[in-house]
Short mmCIF file of C-alpha atoms in Angstrom, two decimals:
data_model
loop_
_atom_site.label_atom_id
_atom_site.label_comp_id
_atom_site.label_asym_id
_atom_site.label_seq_id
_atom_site.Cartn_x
_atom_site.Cartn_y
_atom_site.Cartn_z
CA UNK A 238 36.60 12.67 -5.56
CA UNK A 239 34.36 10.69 -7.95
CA UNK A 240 34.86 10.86 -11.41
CA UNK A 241 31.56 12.11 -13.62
CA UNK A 242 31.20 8.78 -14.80
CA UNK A 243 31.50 7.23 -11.13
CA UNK A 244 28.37 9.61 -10.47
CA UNK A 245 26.15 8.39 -13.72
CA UNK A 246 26.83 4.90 -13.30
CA UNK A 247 24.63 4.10 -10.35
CA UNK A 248 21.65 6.40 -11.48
CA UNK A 249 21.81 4.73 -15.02
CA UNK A 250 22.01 1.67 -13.55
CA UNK A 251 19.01 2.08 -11.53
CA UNK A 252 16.82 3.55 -14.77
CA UNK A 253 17.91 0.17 -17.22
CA UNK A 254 16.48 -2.07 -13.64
CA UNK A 255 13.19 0.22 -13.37
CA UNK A 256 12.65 0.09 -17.25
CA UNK A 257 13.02 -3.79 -17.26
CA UNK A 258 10.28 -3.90 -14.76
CA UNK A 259 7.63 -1.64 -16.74
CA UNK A 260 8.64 -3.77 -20.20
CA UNK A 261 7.47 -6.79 -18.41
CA UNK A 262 4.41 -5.61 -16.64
CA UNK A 263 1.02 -6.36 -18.32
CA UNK A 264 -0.79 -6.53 -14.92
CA UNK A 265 -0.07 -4.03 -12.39
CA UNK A 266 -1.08 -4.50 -8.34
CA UNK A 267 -0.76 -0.89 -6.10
CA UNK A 268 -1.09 -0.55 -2.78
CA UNK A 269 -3.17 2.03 -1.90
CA UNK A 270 -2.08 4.36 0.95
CA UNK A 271 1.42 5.34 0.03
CA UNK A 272 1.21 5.11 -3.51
CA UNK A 273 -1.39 6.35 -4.89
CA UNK A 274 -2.29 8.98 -1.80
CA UNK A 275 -1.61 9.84 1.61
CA UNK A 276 -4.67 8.62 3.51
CA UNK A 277 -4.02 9.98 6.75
CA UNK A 278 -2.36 13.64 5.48
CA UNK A 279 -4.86 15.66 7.41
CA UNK A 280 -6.27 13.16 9.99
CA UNK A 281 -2.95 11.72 11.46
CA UNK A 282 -2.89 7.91 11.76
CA UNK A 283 -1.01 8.16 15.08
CA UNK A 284 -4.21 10.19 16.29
CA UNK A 285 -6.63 7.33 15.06
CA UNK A 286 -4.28 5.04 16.67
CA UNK A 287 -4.42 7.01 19.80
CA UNK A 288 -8.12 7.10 20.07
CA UNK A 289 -8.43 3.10 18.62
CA UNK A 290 -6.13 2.49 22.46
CA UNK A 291 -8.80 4.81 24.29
CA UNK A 292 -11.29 3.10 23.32
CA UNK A 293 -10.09 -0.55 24.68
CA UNK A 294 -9.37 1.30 27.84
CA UNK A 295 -12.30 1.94 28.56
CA UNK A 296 -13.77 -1.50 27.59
CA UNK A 297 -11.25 -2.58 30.38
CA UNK A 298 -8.94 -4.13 27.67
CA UNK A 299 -5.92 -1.72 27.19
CA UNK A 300 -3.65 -4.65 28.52
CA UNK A 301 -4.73 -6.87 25.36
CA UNK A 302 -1.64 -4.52 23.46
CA UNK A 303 2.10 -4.17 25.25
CA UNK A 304 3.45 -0.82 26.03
CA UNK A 305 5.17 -0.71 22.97
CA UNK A 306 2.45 -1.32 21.06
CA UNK A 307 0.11 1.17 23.16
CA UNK A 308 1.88 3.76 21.48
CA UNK A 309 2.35 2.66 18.12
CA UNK A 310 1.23 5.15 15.80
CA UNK A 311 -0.08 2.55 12.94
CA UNK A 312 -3.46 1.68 13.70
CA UNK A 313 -2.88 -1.46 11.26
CA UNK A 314 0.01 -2.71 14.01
CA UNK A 315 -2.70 -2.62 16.98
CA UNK A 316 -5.38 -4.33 14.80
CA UNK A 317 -2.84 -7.02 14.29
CA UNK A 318 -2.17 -7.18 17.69
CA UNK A 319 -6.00 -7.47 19.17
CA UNK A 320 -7.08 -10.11 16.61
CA UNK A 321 -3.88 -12.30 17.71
CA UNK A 322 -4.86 -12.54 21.30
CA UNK A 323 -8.73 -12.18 20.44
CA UNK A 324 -8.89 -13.97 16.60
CA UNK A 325 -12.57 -14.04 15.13
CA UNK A 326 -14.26 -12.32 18.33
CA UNK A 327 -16.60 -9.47 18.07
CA UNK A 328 -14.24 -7.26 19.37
CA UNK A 329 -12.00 -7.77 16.78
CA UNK A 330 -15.15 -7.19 14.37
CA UNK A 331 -15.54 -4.07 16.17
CA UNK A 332 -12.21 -2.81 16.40
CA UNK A 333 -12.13 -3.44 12.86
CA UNK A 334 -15.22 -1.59 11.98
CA UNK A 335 -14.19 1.71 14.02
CA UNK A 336 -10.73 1.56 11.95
CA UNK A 337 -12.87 1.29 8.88
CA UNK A 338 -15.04 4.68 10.08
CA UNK A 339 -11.62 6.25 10.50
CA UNK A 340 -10.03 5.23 7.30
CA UNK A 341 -13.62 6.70 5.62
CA UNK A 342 -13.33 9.90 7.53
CA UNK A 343 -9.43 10.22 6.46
CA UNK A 344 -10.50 10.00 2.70
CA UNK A 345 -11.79 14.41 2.01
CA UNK A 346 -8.80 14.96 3.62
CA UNK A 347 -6.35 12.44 1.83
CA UNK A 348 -3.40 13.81 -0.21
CA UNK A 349 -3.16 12.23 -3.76
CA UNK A 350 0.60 10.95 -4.12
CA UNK A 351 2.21 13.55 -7.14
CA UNK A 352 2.03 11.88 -10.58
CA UNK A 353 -0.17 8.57 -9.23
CA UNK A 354 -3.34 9.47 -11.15
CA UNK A 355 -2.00 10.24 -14.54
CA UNK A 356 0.27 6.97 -14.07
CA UNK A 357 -2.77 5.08 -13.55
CA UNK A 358 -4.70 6.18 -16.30
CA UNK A 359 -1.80 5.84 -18.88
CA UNK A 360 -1.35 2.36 -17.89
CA UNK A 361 -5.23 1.49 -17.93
CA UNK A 362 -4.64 3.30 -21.25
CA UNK A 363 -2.24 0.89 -22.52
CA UNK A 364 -4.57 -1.93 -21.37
CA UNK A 365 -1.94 -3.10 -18.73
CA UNK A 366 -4.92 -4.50 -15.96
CA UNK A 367 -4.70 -2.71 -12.79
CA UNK A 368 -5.87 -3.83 -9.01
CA UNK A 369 -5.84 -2.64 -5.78
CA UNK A 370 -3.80 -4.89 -2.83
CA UNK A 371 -4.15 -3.32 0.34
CA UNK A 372 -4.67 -3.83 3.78
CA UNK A 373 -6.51 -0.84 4.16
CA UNK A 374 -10.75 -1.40 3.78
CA UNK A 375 -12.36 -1.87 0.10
CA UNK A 376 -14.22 0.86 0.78
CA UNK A 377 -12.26 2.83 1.64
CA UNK A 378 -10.46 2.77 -1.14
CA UNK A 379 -13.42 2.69 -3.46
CA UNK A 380 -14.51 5.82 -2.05
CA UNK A 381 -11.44 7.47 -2.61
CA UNK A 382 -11.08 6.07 -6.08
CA UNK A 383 -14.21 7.74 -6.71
CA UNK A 384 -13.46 11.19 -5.59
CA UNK A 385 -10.43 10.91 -7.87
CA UNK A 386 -12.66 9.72 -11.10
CA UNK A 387 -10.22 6.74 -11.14
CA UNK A 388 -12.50 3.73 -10.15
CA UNK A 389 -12.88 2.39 -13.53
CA UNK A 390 -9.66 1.91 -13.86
CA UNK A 391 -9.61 -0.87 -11.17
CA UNK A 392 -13.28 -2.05 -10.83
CA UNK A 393 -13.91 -4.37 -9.94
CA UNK A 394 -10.09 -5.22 -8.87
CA UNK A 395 -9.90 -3.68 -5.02
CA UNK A 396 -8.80 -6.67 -2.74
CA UNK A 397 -8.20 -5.04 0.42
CA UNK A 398 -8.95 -6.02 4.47
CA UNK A 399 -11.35 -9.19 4.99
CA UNK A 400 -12.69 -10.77 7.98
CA UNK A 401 -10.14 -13.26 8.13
CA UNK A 402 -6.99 -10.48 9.31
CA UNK A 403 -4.55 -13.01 9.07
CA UNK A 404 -4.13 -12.70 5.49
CA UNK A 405 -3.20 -8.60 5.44
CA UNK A 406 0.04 -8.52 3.91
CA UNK A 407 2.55 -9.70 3.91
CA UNK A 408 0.83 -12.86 3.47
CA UNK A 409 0.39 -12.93 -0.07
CA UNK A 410 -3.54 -13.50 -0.54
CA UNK A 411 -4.53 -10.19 -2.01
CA UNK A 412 -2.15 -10.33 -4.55
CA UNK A 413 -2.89 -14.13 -5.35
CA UNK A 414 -6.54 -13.30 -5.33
CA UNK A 415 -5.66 -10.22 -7.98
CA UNK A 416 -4.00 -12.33 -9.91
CA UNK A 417 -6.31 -15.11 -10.10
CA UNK A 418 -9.10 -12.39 -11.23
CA UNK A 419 -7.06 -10.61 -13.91
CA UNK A 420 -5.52 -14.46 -15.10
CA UNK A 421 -2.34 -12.94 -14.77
CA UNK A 422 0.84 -15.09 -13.77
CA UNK A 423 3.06 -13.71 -11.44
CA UNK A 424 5.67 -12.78 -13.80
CA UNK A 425 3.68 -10.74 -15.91
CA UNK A 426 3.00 -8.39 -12.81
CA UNK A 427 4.15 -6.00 -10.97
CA UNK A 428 3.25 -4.48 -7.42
CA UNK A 429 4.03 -1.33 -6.42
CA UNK A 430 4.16 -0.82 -2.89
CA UNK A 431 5.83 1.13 0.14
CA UNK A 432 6.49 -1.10 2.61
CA UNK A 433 8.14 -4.14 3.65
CA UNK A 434 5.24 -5.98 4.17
CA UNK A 435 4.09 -5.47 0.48
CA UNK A 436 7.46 -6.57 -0.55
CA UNK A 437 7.58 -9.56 1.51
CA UNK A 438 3.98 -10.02 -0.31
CA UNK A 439 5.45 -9.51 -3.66
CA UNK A 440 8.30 -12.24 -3.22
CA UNK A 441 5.26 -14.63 -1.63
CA UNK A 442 3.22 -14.67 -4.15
CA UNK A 443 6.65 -14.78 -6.94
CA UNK A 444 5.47 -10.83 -8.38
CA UNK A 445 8.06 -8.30 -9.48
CA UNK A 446 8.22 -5.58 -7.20
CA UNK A 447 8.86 -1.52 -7.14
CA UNK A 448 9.48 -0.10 -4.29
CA UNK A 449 8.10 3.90 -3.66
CA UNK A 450 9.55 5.92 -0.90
CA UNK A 451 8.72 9.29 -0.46
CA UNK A 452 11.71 10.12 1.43
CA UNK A 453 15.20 8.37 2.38
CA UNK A 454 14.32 6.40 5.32
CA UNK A 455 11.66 4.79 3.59
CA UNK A 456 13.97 3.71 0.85
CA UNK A 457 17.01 2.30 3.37
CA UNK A 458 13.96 0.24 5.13
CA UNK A 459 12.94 -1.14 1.41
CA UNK A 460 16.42 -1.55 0.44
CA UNK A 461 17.57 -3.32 3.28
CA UNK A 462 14.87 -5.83 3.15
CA UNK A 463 16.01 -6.46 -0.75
CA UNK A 464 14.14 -4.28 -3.14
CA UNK A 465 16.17 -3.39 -5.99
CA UNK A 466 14.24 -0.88 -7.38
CA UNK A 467 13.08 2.21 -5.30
CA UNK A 468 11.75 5.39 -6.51
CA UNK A 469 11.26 8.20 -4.41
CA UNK A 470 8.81 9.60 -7.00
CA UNK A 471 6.58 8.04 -9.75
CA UNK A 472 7.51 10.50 -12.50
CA UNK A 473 9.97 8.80 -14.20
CA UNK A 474 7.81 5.97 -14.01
CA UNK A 475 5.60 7.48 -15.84
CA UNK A 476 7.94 9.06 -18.09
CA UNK A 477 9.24 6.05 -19.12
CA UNK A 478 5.79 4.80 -20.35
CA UNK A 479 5.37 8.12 -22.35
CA UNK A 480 8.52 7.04 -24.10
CA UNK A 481 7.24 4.14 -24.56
CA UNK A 482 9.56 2.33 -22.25
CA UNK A 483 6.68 0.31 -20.06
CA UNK A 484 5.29 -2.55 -20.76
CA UNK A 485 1.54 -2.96 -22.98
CA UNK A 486 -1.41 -4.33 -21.79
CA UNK A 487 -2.95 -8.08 -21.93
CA UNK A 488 -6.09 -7.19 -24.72
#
Protein backbone atom coordinates (compact mmCIF):
# COMPACT_ATOMS: atom_id res chain seq x y z
CA UNK A 1 0.00 0.00 0.00
CA UNK A 2 1.02 3.54 -1.05
CA UNK A 3 1.49 6.04 1.35
CA UNK A 4 -0.84 9.45 0.85
CA UNK A 5 2.08 11.20 -0.17
CA UNK A 6 3.16 8.32 -2.72
CA UNK A 7 -0.44 9.10 -4.26
CA UNK A 8 0.02 13.19 -4.49
CA UNK A 9 3.38 13.09 -5.75
CA UNK A 10 2.75 12.05 -9.32
CA UNK A 11 -0.50 14.22 -9.77
CA UNK A 12 1.46 17.30 -8.35
CA UNK A 13 4.09 16.54 -10.37
CA UNK A 14 2.14 16.49 -13.44
CA UNK A 15 0.23 20.08 -12.49
CA UNK A 16 3.99 22.06 -11.78
CA UNK A 17 4.92 20.34 -15.79
CA UNK A 18 1.37 21.54 -17.26
CA UNK A 19 1.70 25.02 -15.47
CA UNK A 20 5.30 25.51 -16.88
CA UNK A 21 3.87 25.02 -20.27
CA UNK A 22 0.90 27.70 -20.02
CA UNK A 23 3.65 30.33 -18.25
CA UNK A 24 5.58 30.06 -21.40
CA UNK A 25 2.96 30.11 -24.04
CA UNK A 26 2.28 33.49 -25.77
CA UNK A 27 1.23 31.76 -29.05
CA UNK A 28 -0.96 28.87 -28.92
CA UNK A 29 -1.46 26.22 -32.13
CA UNK A 30 -4.78 23.58 -31.63
CA UNK A 31 -5.62 21.01 -33.61
CA UNK A 32 -8.94 21.00 -34.46
CA UNK A 33 -10.84 17.66 -34.33
CA UNK A 34 -10.02 16.29 -30.93
CA UNK A 35 -9.50 19.33 -29.15
CA UNK A 36 -11.61 21.67 -29.65
CA UNK A 37 -14.71 19.21 -30.91
CA UNK A 38 -15.56 15.90 -32.01
CA UNK A 39 -16.07 16.27 -35.76
CA UNK A 40 -17.35 13.04 -36.57
CA UNK A 41 -19.70 12.51 -33.11
CA UNK A 42 -22.85 11.97 -35.09
CA UNK A 43 -21.57 11.09 -38.62
CA UNK A 44 -18.97 8.31 -37.76
CA UNK A 45 -15.60 8.70 -39.53
CA UNK A 46 -15.36 4.92 -40.00
CA UNK A 47 -18.74 5.36 -42.06
CA UNK A 48 -17.15 8.20 -44.28
CA UNK A 49 -14.25 5.99 -44.54
CA UNK A 50 -16.43 3.18 -45.59
CA UNK A 51 -18.21 5.00 -48.28
CA UNK A 52 -14.63 7.05 -49.39
CA UNK A 53 -13.51 2.77 -50.24
CA UNK A 54 -16.97 2.35 -52.15
CA UNK A 55 -16.47 4.83 -54.08
CA UNK A 56 -12.86 3.70 -55.58
CA UNK A 57 -14.54 0.40 -56.09
CA UNK A 58 -16.51 1.34 -58.28
CA UNK A 59 -14.02 3.54 -60.23
CA UNK A 60 -12.25 0.06 -60.53
CA UNK A 61 -9.52 1.26 -58.03
CA UNK A 62 -10.23 -0.45 -54.61
CA UNK A 63 -6.78 -2.28 -55.04
CA UNK A 64 -4.93 1.28 -54.95
CA UNK A 65 -5.39 0.70 -50.70
CA UNK A 66 -4.23 -2.90 -48.95
CA UNK A 67 -6.67 -4.87 -47.01
CA UNK A 68 -5.64 -3.36 -44.02
CA UNK A 69 -6.10 -0.19 -45.09
CA UNK A 70 -9.61 -1.04 -46.85
CA UNK A 71 -10.91 -1.11 -43.54
CA UNK A 72 -9.33 1.55 -41.77
CA UNK A 73 -11.77 3.62 -40.15
CA UNK A 74 -9.73 7.13 -40.55
CA UNK A 75 -10.57 8.54 -43.73
CA UNK A 76 -7.25 10.76 -43.27
CA UNK A 77 -5.16 7.13 -43.37
CA UNK A 78 -6.80 6.21 -46.92
CA UNK A 79 -6.25 9.78 -48.28
CA UNK A 80 -2.66 9.25 -47.38
CA UNK A 81 -2.61 6.14 -48.92
CA UNK A 82 -4.25 7.12 -52.56
CA UNK A 83 -2.10 10.27 -52.99
CA UNK A 84 1.15 7.98 -52.32
CA UNK A 85 0.51 5.65 -55.17
CA UNK A 86 -1.46 8.44 -57.23
CA UNK A 87 0.49 11.96 -55.92
CA UNK A 88 -0.93 15.21 -57.68
CA UNK A 89 -3.58 13.25 -59.95
CA UNK A 90 -7.13 14.26 -60.20
CA UNK A 91 -8.17 11.50 -58.34
CA UNK A 92 -6.41 12.45 -55.52
CA UNK A 93 -8.07 16.06 -56.10
CA UNK A 94 -11.21 14.26 -56.05
CA UNK A 95 -10.85 12.01 -53.31
CA UNK A 96 -9.85 14.95 -51.51
CA UNK A 97 -12.77 17.05 -52.36
CA UNK A 98 -15.47 14.24 -51.39
CA UNK A 99 -13.54 14.03 -47.85
CA UNK A 100 -13.91 17.75 -47.72
CA UNK A 101 -18.03 17.39 -48.45
CA UNK A 102 -17.92 14.88 -45.63
CA UNK A 103 -15.93 16.77 -43.13
CA UNK A 104 -18.65 19.87 -44.04
CA UNK A 105 -21.58 17.59 -43.55
CA UNK A 106 -19.97 16.24 -40.08
CA UNK A 107 -19.83 19.92 -38.77
CA UNK A 108 -24.23 20.42 -37.38
CA UNK A 109 -23.56 17.36 -35.98
CA UNK A 110 -20.01 17.90 -34.32
CA UNK A 111 -19.66 17.67 -30.51
CA UNK A 112 -17.74 20.70 -28.99
CA UNK A 113 -14.88 19.13 -26.71
CA UNK A 114 -16.10 20.24 -22.74
CA UNK A 115 -14.30 23.42 -21.63
CA UNK A 116 -12.52 24.13 -25.36
CA UNK A 117 -14.52 27.30 -26.09
CA UNK A 118 -14.21 29.17 -22.88
CA UNK A 119 -10.34 28.11 -22.98
CA UNK A 120 -10.10 29.71 -26.21
CA UNK A 121 -11.63 32.81 -25.52
CA UNK A 122 -9.72 33.36 -22.17
CA UNK A 123 -6.55 32.92 -23.92
CA UNK A 124 -7.52 35.26 -26.98
CA UNK A 125 -8.48 37.31 -23.89
CA UNK A 126 -5.11 37.44 -22.53
CA UNK A 127 -3.80 38.30 -26.03
CA UNK A 128 -1.88 34.89 -26.20
CA UNK A 129 -2.31 34.55 -30.47
CA UNK A 130 -4.16 31.53 -31.35
CA UNK A 131 -4.14 29.30 -34.81
CA UNK A 132 -5.56 26.46 -36.12
CA UNK A 133 -2.98 23.32 -37.36
CA UNK A 134 -4.90 20.66 -38.73
CA UNK A 135 -5.09 18.24 -41.28
CA UNK A 136 -8.60 18.43 -41.49
CA UNK A 137 -9.98 21.19 -44.47
CA UNK A 138 -9.86 25.17 -43.70
CA UNK A 139 -13.19 25.16 -44.22
CA UNK A 140 -14.16 23.03 -42.49
CA UNK A 141 -12.96 24.29 -39.67
CA UNK A 142 -13.96 27.85 -40.45
CA UNK A 143 -17.38 26.75 -40.67
CA UNK A 144 -17.40 25.20 -37.49
CA UNK A 145 -15.59 28.07 -35.86
CA UNK A 146 -18.41 30.03 -36.97
CA UNK A 147 -21.25 28.09 -35.59
CA UNK A 148 -19.37 28.32 -32.29
CA UNK A 149 -18.95 32.39 -32.52
CA UNK A 150 -15.21 31.59 -32.08
CA UNK A 151 -13.68 32.59 -35.54
CA UNK A 152 -12.28 35.78 -34.45
CA UNK A 153 -10.37 34.35 -32.21
CA UNK A 154 -8.20 32.62 -34.92
CA UNK A 155 -8.85 34.59 -38.18
CA UNK A 156 -7.17 34.62 -40.13
CA UNK A 157 -4.83 31.79 -38.44
CA UNK A 158 -6.55 28.28 -39.84
CA UNK A 159 -3.68 26.34 -41.66
CA UNK A 160 -5.21 23.15 -42.35
CA UNK A 161 -5.16 20.45 -45.60
CA UNK A 162 -3.50 21.92 -48.94
CA UNK A 163 -3.04 20.51 -52.27
CA UNK A 164 0.29 19.41 -51.65
CA UNK A 165 -0.89 16.21 -48.92
CA UNK A 166 2.48 15.50 -48.17
CA UNK A 167 2.81 18.12 -45.70
CA UNK A 168 -0.39 16.92 -43.25
CA UNK A 169 1.17 16.35 -40.08
CA UNK A 170 3.35 15.16 -38.83
CA UNK A 171 5.43 17.04 -41.14
CA UNK A 172 5.70 20.17 -39.47
CA UNK A 173 4.49 22.83 -42.19
CA UNK A 174 1.28 24.00 -40.61
CA UNK A 175 2.77 24.77 -37.56
CA UNK A 176 5.89 26.49 -39.26
CA UNK A 177 3.51 28.35 -41.46
CA UNK A 178 1.49 29.48 -38.01
CA UNK A 179 4.33 30.50 -36.66
CA UNK A 180 5.78 32.42 -39.36
CA UNK A 181 2.24 34.41 -39.49
CA UNK A 182 1.89 35.15 -35.76
CA UNK A 183 6.13 35.93 -35.67
CA UNK A 184 6.18 33.63 -32.99
CA UNK A 185 9.40 31.44 -32.25
CA UNK A 186 8.92 28.06 -31.44
CA UNK A 187 9.54 28.36 -27.87
CA UNK A 188 7.08 30.83 -27.17
CA UNK A 189 4.34 28.27 -28.40
CA UNK A 190 2.52 25.71 -27.63
CA UNK A 191 0.36 23.06 -29.62
CA UNK A 192 -2.19 21.27 -28.30
CA UNK A 193 -3.00 18.23 -30.00
CA UNK A 194 -4.32 14.50 -29.73
CA UNK A 195 -2.34 12.52 -31.63
CA UNK A 196 0.98 11.29 -32.38
CA UNK A 197 1.24 12.81 -35.50
CA UNK A 198 0.70 16.35 -33.98
CA UNK A 199 3.31 15.51 -31.51
CA UNK A 200 5.77 14.29 -33.89
CA UNK A 201 4.77 17.86 -35.57
CA UNK A 202 5.37 19.67 -32.40
CA UNK A 203 9.02 18.21 -31.84
CA UNK A 204 9.58 19.03 -35.91
CA UNK A 205 8.99 22.22 -35.91
CA UNK A 206 10.95 22.60 -31.96
CA UNK A 207 7.09 23.73 -30.26
CA UNK A 208 6.15 22.74 -26.74
CA UNK A 209 3.55 20.32 -26.75
CA UNK A 210 0.24 19.20 -24.59
CA UNK A 211 -1.07 16.28 -25.18
CA UNK A 212 -5.31 15.84 -24.77
CA UNK A 213 -6.76 12.43 -24.47
CA UNK A 214 -10.17 11.94 -23.85
CA UNK A 215 -9.78 8.60 -22.48
CA UNK A 216 -6.76 6.20 -21.33
CA UNK A 217 -5.76 4.64 -24.48
CA UNK A 218 -5.33 7.81 -26.05
CA UNK A 219 -3.02 8.94 -23.34
CA UNK A 220 -0.69 5.46 -23.26
CA UNK A 221 -0.45 6.08 -27.28
CA UNK A 222 0.75 9.92 -26.46
CA UNK A 223 2.79 8.84 -23.66
CA UNK A 224 4.54 6.21 -25.23
CA UNK A 225 5.57 8.26 -28.12
CA UNK A 226 7.09 10.90 -25.37
CA UNK A 227 4.60 13.50 -24.37
CA UNK A 228 5.06 14.53 -20.94
CA UNK A 229 2.12 16.29 -20.42
CA UNK A 230 -1.37 14.70 -21.09
CA UNK A 231 -4.65 15.86 -19.95
CA UNK A 232 -7.60 13.93 -20.28
CA UNK A 233 -9.65 17.15 -19.92
CA UNK A 234 -8.95 20.90 -20.58
CA UNK A 235 -10.39 22.18 -17.29
CA UNK A 236 -7.58 22.50 -15.34
CA UNK A 237 -6.06 24.04 -18.17
CA UNK A 238 -8.18 26.49 -18.02
CA UNK A 239 -8.27 26.74 -14.42
CA UNK A 240 -4.89 27.39 -14.22
CA UNK A 241 -5.20 30.53 -16.47
CA UNK A 242 -8.10 31.80 -14.19
CA UNK A 243 -5.52 31.66 -11.45
CA UNK A 244 -3.48 33.26 -13.33
CA UNK A 245 -1.10 30.41 -13.82
CA UNK A 246 -0.87 30.59 -17.94
CA UNK A 247 1.12 32.43 -19.75
CA UNK A 248 0.06 36.39 -21.28
CA UNK A 249 -0.20 37.30 -24.61
CA UNK A 250 2.43 38.93 -27.23
CA UNK A 251 0.56 42.79 -27.44
Amino acid sequence: MTSDTDQTEPVAERADGLRDLLAGARFVLWDFDGPICRLFAGYTADRVAGELVDWLERLGLKELLTEEEQVHPDPHVLLGAVDRRRHRSDLVAEFEERLTREELRAVPTARPTAYADPLIRTWSALGVGLAITTNNSPRVVDEYLGTRGLLDCFAPHVYGRTRDLRLLKPDPYCLNRALSALGAAPGQALMVGDTTSDLTAARRAGVPFLGYARNEEKAKLLRRAGAETVVHSLEPVLRLLWEGGGGRGHA
